[in-house]
Amino acid sequence: MNGRKTKGIYTDFYRKWKRENKGINLEQPDIIILPGSKNTIEDLLFLREKGIDQEIKKAHQKGSSVFGICGGYQMLGETIEDPYQVESKKGWIKGLNLLPLKTILTNEKATNRTKGTLTINGQKVDVAGYEIHMGQTIASSSLQSLIILANGADGYKNKSETCIGTYLHGIFHNDEFRKIFLDLIRKKKGLPTSLNRESYVDKQLSDFHRLANTVRDAIDIDRLHKIIEQYPKGKERQ
């Protein structure tokens, strides 16, 4: 699922989700990814209303890995507190209780480009992405930090690395991390490690170049420049 809205949920992946007025049976997926949200409390209430929260917890107990990003990360904890009623008139709500942490929503929004060193399966890899969230997440001392940043840390994971949360959007765009994480899942299933795949960054740059070439072919760039140069800088067209 990627960049599309489903009941207020914005995500780092794209998948068509048919909304129905009934519950859902997750069965036993290898990975459950809880994506970002424009309203964590309301979206968690929606999951609870449809019984999806219990499906997630049952699947995790049976071996599914759960990965929360931003709002999904906040959902993994014991509670989400909203003392300033930023998202809801509710003062607080119970989380999925998959990690011993709590989130306190605040009035200030963090919007940062972020990079750091992530440790998973005993391997350290550099990752980069961005944060855009409201709130601070505080964890029990029993949890391990996921990413070490220049000025602190981000995210947490349990000891078995089967439940992971982070504020870092775009984390799965990091090729080395993605390969290590998916190879962990493949190992659990008795499958060989994945083959080298096309780099996400390389594919993204290739797509940008293809788009730029399409625009150049469709537009008279020189004429566009001349039109722009007709207007003095700093003055708006009347």
Coordinates of C-alpha atoms in Angstrom, one line a residue:
M1 CA 0.0 0.0 0.0
N2 CA 1.5 3.4 -0.9
G3 CA 0.3 6.9 -0.4
R4 CA -3.4 6.1 -0.7
K5 CA -6.0 6.8 2.0
T6 CA -8.1 4.1 3.6
K7 CA -10.1 5.3 6.6
G8 CA -7.5 7.9 7.2
I9 CA -4.6 5.6 6.7
Y10 CA -1.7 6.7 4.6
T11 CA 1.0 4.1 3.9
D12 CA 4.4 3.2 2.5
F13 CA 2.9 0.5 0.3
Y14 CA 0.1 0.3 -2.2
R15 CA -2.6 -2.3 -2.3
K16 CA -6.3 -1.9 -3.2
W17 CA -8.3 -2.4 0.0
K18 CA -12.0 -3.1 -0.4
R19 CA -13.9 -1.6 2.5
E20 CA -16.7 -3.7 3.7
N21 CA -19.0 -3.6 6.8
K22 CA -17.7 -6.9 8.1
G23 CA -14.6 -8.3 9.8
I24 CA -11.6 -9.8 8.1
N25 CA -9.7 -13.1 8.5
L26 CA -6.0 -12.5 8.2
E27 CA -5.3 -16.3 8.3
Q28 CA -1.5 -16.6 8.7
P29 CA 0.5 -14.1 6.7
D30 CA 4.3 -14.0 6.9
I31 CA 4.4 -10.3 7.6
I32 CA 1.7 -7.8 8.8
I33 CA 2.6 -4.2 8.1
L34 CA 0.7 -1.5 10.0
P35 CA 1.1 1.6 7.9
G36 CA 1.1 5.3 8.8
S37 CA -2.0 7.1 9.7
K38 CA -3.5 10.6 9.6
N39 CA -5.4 9.7 12.8
T40 CA -4.0 6.9 14.8
I41 CA -6.7 6.7 17.4
E42 CA -9.6 6.7 15.0
D43 CA -7.9 4.1 12.8
L44 CA -7.1 1.9 15.7
L45 CA -10.8 2.1 16.8
F46 CA -11.7 1.1 13.2
L47 CA -9.5 -2.0 13.5
R48 CA -11.0 -2.8 16.8
E49 CA -14.6 -2.4 15.5
K50 CA -13.9 -4.9 12.7
G51 CA -12.0 -7.3 14.9
I52 CA -8.9 -6.8 12.9
D53 CA -6.9 -6.0 16.1
Q54 CA -7.6 -9.5 17.4
E55 CA -6.7 -11.1 14.1
I56 CA -3.3 -9.3 14.2
K57 CA -2.6 -10.4 17.7
K58 CA -3.6 -14.0 17.0
A59 CA -1.5 -14.1 13.8
H60 CA 1.5 -12.7 15.7
Q61 CA 1.1 -15.3 18.5
K62 CA 1.2 -18.0 15.8
G63 CA 4.4 -16.7 14.2
S64 CA 3.6 -13.8 11.9
S65 CA 6.0 -10.9 12.0
V66 CA 4.4 -7.5 12.7
F67 CA 6.0 -4.2 11.5
G68 CA 4.5 -0.8 12.4
I69 CA 5.4 2.4 10.7
C70 CA 4.6 5.8 12.2
G71 CA 0.9 5.5 13.3
G72 CA 1.2 1.8 13.0
Y73 CA 4.2 1.9 15.3
Q74 CA 2.2 3.9 17.8
M75 CA -0.6 1.2 17.7
L76 CA 1.8 -1.5 18.7
G77 CA 2.2 -0.2 22.3
E78 CA 0.1 -0.5 25.4
T79 CA -1.5 2.9 25.3
I80 CA -1.9 6.0 23.1
E81 CA -2.5 9.1 25.2
D82 CA -4.1 12.3 23.8
P83 CA -4.0 14.9 26.5
Y84 CA -4.5 17.8 24.2
Q85 CA -7.2 16.1 22.1
V86 CA -5.1 16.4 19.0
E87 CA -6.8 13.4 17.3
S88 CA -9.8 12.6 19.4
K89 CA -11.9 13.7 22.3
K90 CA -10.8 10.5 24.0
G91 CA -8.0 11.1 26.5
W92 CA -6.4 7.8 25.8
I93 CA -6.9 4.4 24.2
K94 CA -5.5 0.9 24.6
G95 CA -3.0 -0.2 22.0
L96 CA -2.4 -3.6 20.5
N97 CA -0.1 -4.4 23.5
L98 CA 2.5 -6.1 21.3
L99 CA 5.4 -4.0 22.6
P100 CA 5.8 -2.5 26.1
L101 CA 5.7 1.1 25.0
K102 CA 3.3 4.1 25.2
T103 CA 2.8 7.1 23.0
I104 CA 1.8 10.6 24.1
L105 CA 0.4 12.8 21.3
T106 CA 1.5 16.4 21.3
N107 CA 0.6 19.6 19.5
E108 CA 3.9 19.8 17.6
K109 CA 4.5 17.8 14.4
A110 CA 8.0 16.4 13.7
T111 CA 8.9 16.7 10.1
N112 CA 12.5 15.6 9.5
R113 CA 14.7 13.9 6.9
T114 CA 16.2 11.1 8.9
K115 CA 19.2 8.7 8.6
G116 CA 20.9 6.4 11.0
T117 CA 22.3 2.9 11.6
L118 CA 19.8 0.1 12.0
T119 CA 20.6 -3.3 13.6
I120 CA 18.7 -6.4 12.7
N121 CA 19.7 -10.1 12.7
G122 CA 23.0 -9.0 14.2
Q123 CA 23.8 -6.9 11.1
K124 CA 24.2 -3.1 11.1
V125 CA 23.0 -1.2 8.0
D126 CA 22.6 2.4 7.1
V127 CA 19.0 3.5 6.5
A128 CA 17.4 6.8 5.5
G129 CA 13.8 8.1 5.2
Y130 CA 11.6 10.8 6.7
E131 CA 9.5 11.4 9.8
I132 CA 6.2 13.2 9.8
H133 CA 4.3 12.5 13.0
M134 CA 2.8 14.0 16.2
G135 CA 3.7 12.5 19.5
Q136 CA 6.5 10.9 21.4
T137 CA 6.9 7.1 22.0
I138 CA 8.4 5.9 25.3
A139 CA 9.5 2.3 25.7
S140 CA 10.2 -0.1 28.6
S141 CA 14.0 -0.6 29.2
S142 CA 13.5 -4.3 28.1
L143 CA 13.2 -3.2 24.5
Q144 CA 16.1 -2.7 22.1
S145 CA 16.3 0.5 20.0
L146 CA 15.9 -0.2 16.3
I147 CA 17.9 2.7 14.7
I148 CA 20.7 4.8 16.2
L149 CA 20.5 8.4 15.0
A150 CA 23.0 11.2 15.3
N151 CA 21.0 12.8 18.0
G152 CA 19.3 9.8 19.6
A153 CA 17.4 6.7 18.6
D154 CA 14.2 5.7 16.7
G155 CA 12.0 2.7 16.9
Y156 CA 12.0 -0.5 19.0
K157 CA 11.9 -4.2 18.5
N158 CA 11.3 -7.2 20.6
K159 CA 14.2 -9.7 21.3
S160 CA 13.0 -12.2 18.6
E161 CA 12.7 -9.3 16.1
T162 CA 9.2 -10.5 15.2
C163 CA 7.6 -7.2 16.3
I164 CA 9.2 -4.0 15.1
G165 CA 8.1 -0.3 15.1
T166 CA 9.6 2.9 13.7
Y167 CA 8.7 6.4 12.7
L168 CA 10.9 6.2 9.6
H169 CA 8.8 6.3 6.5
G170 CA 10.5 4.8 3.5
I171 CA 12.4 2.3 5.5
F172 CA 11.6 -0.5 3.0
H173 CA 13.0 1.6 0.2
N174 CA 16.5 0.9 1.7
D175 CA 17.7 -2.1 -0.3
E176 CA 20.1 -3.6 2.1
F177 CA 17.7 -3.5 5.0
R178 CA 14.8 -4.8 3.0
K179 CA 16.9 -7.8 1.8
I180 CA 18.0 -8.7 5.3
F181 CA 14.5 -8.4 6.7
L182 CA 12.9 -10.5 4.0
D183 CA 15.7 -13.1 4.2
L184 CA 14.7 -13.5 7.9
I185 CA 11.2 -14.3 6.9
R186 CA 12.5 -16.7 4.2
K187 CA 14.7 -18.5 6.7
K188 CA 11.7 -19.0 9.0
K189 CA 9.9 -20.7 6.1
G190 CA 12.9 -22.9 5.2
L191 CA 13.5 -21.0 1.9
P192 CA 16.9 -19.9 0.5
T193 CA 17.9 -16.3 0.8
S194 CA 16.6 -14.0 -1.9
L195 CA 18.5 -13.3 -5.0
N196 CA 19.8 -9.8 -5.7
R197 CA 17.0 -7.7 -7.1
E198 CA 16.9 -4.4 -8.8
S199 CA 17.8 -1.5 -6.5
Y200 CA 14.8 0.6 -5.5
V201 CA 16.8 3.8 -5.7
D202 CA 18.1 2.8 -9.2
K203 CA 14.5 2.1 -10.3
Q204 CA 13.2 5.3 -8.8
L205 CA 15.9 7.4 -10.7
S206 CA 15.2 5.5 -13.9
D207 CA 11.5 6.3 -13.5
F208 CA 12.3 10.0 -12.9
H209 CA 14.5 10.2 -16.0
R210 CA 11.7 8.5 -18.0
L211 CA 9.2 11.1 -16.8
A212 CA 11.6 14.0 -17.5
N213 CA 12.1 12.7 -21.0
T214 CA 8.4 12.4 -21.6
V215 CA 7.9 16.0 -20.4
R216 CA 10.7 17.2 -22.7
D217 CA 9.1 15.4 -25.7
A218 CA 5.7 16.9 -25.0
I219 CA 6.6 20.5 -24.2
D220 CA 8.6 23.2 -26.0
I221 CA 11.0 23.8 -23.1
D222 CA 12.8 26.7 -24.9
R223 CA 9.5 28.6 -25.4
L224 CA 8.5 27.9 -21.8
H225 CA 11.8 29.5 -20.7
K226 CA 11.1 32.6 -22.8
I227 CA 7.6 33.0 -21.3
I228 CA 9.0 32.7 -17.8
E229 CA 11.8 35.3 -18.6
Q230 CA 9.2 37.8 -19.7
Y231 CA 8.1 38.4 -16.1
P232 CA 10.5 40.2 -13.7
K233 CA 11.6 38.2 -10.7
G234 CA 9.7 38.8 -7.5
K235 CA 6.6 40.2 -9.2
E236 CA 3.4 38.3 -9.5
R237 CA 1.5 38.3 -12.7
Q238 CA -1.7 40.4 -12.4

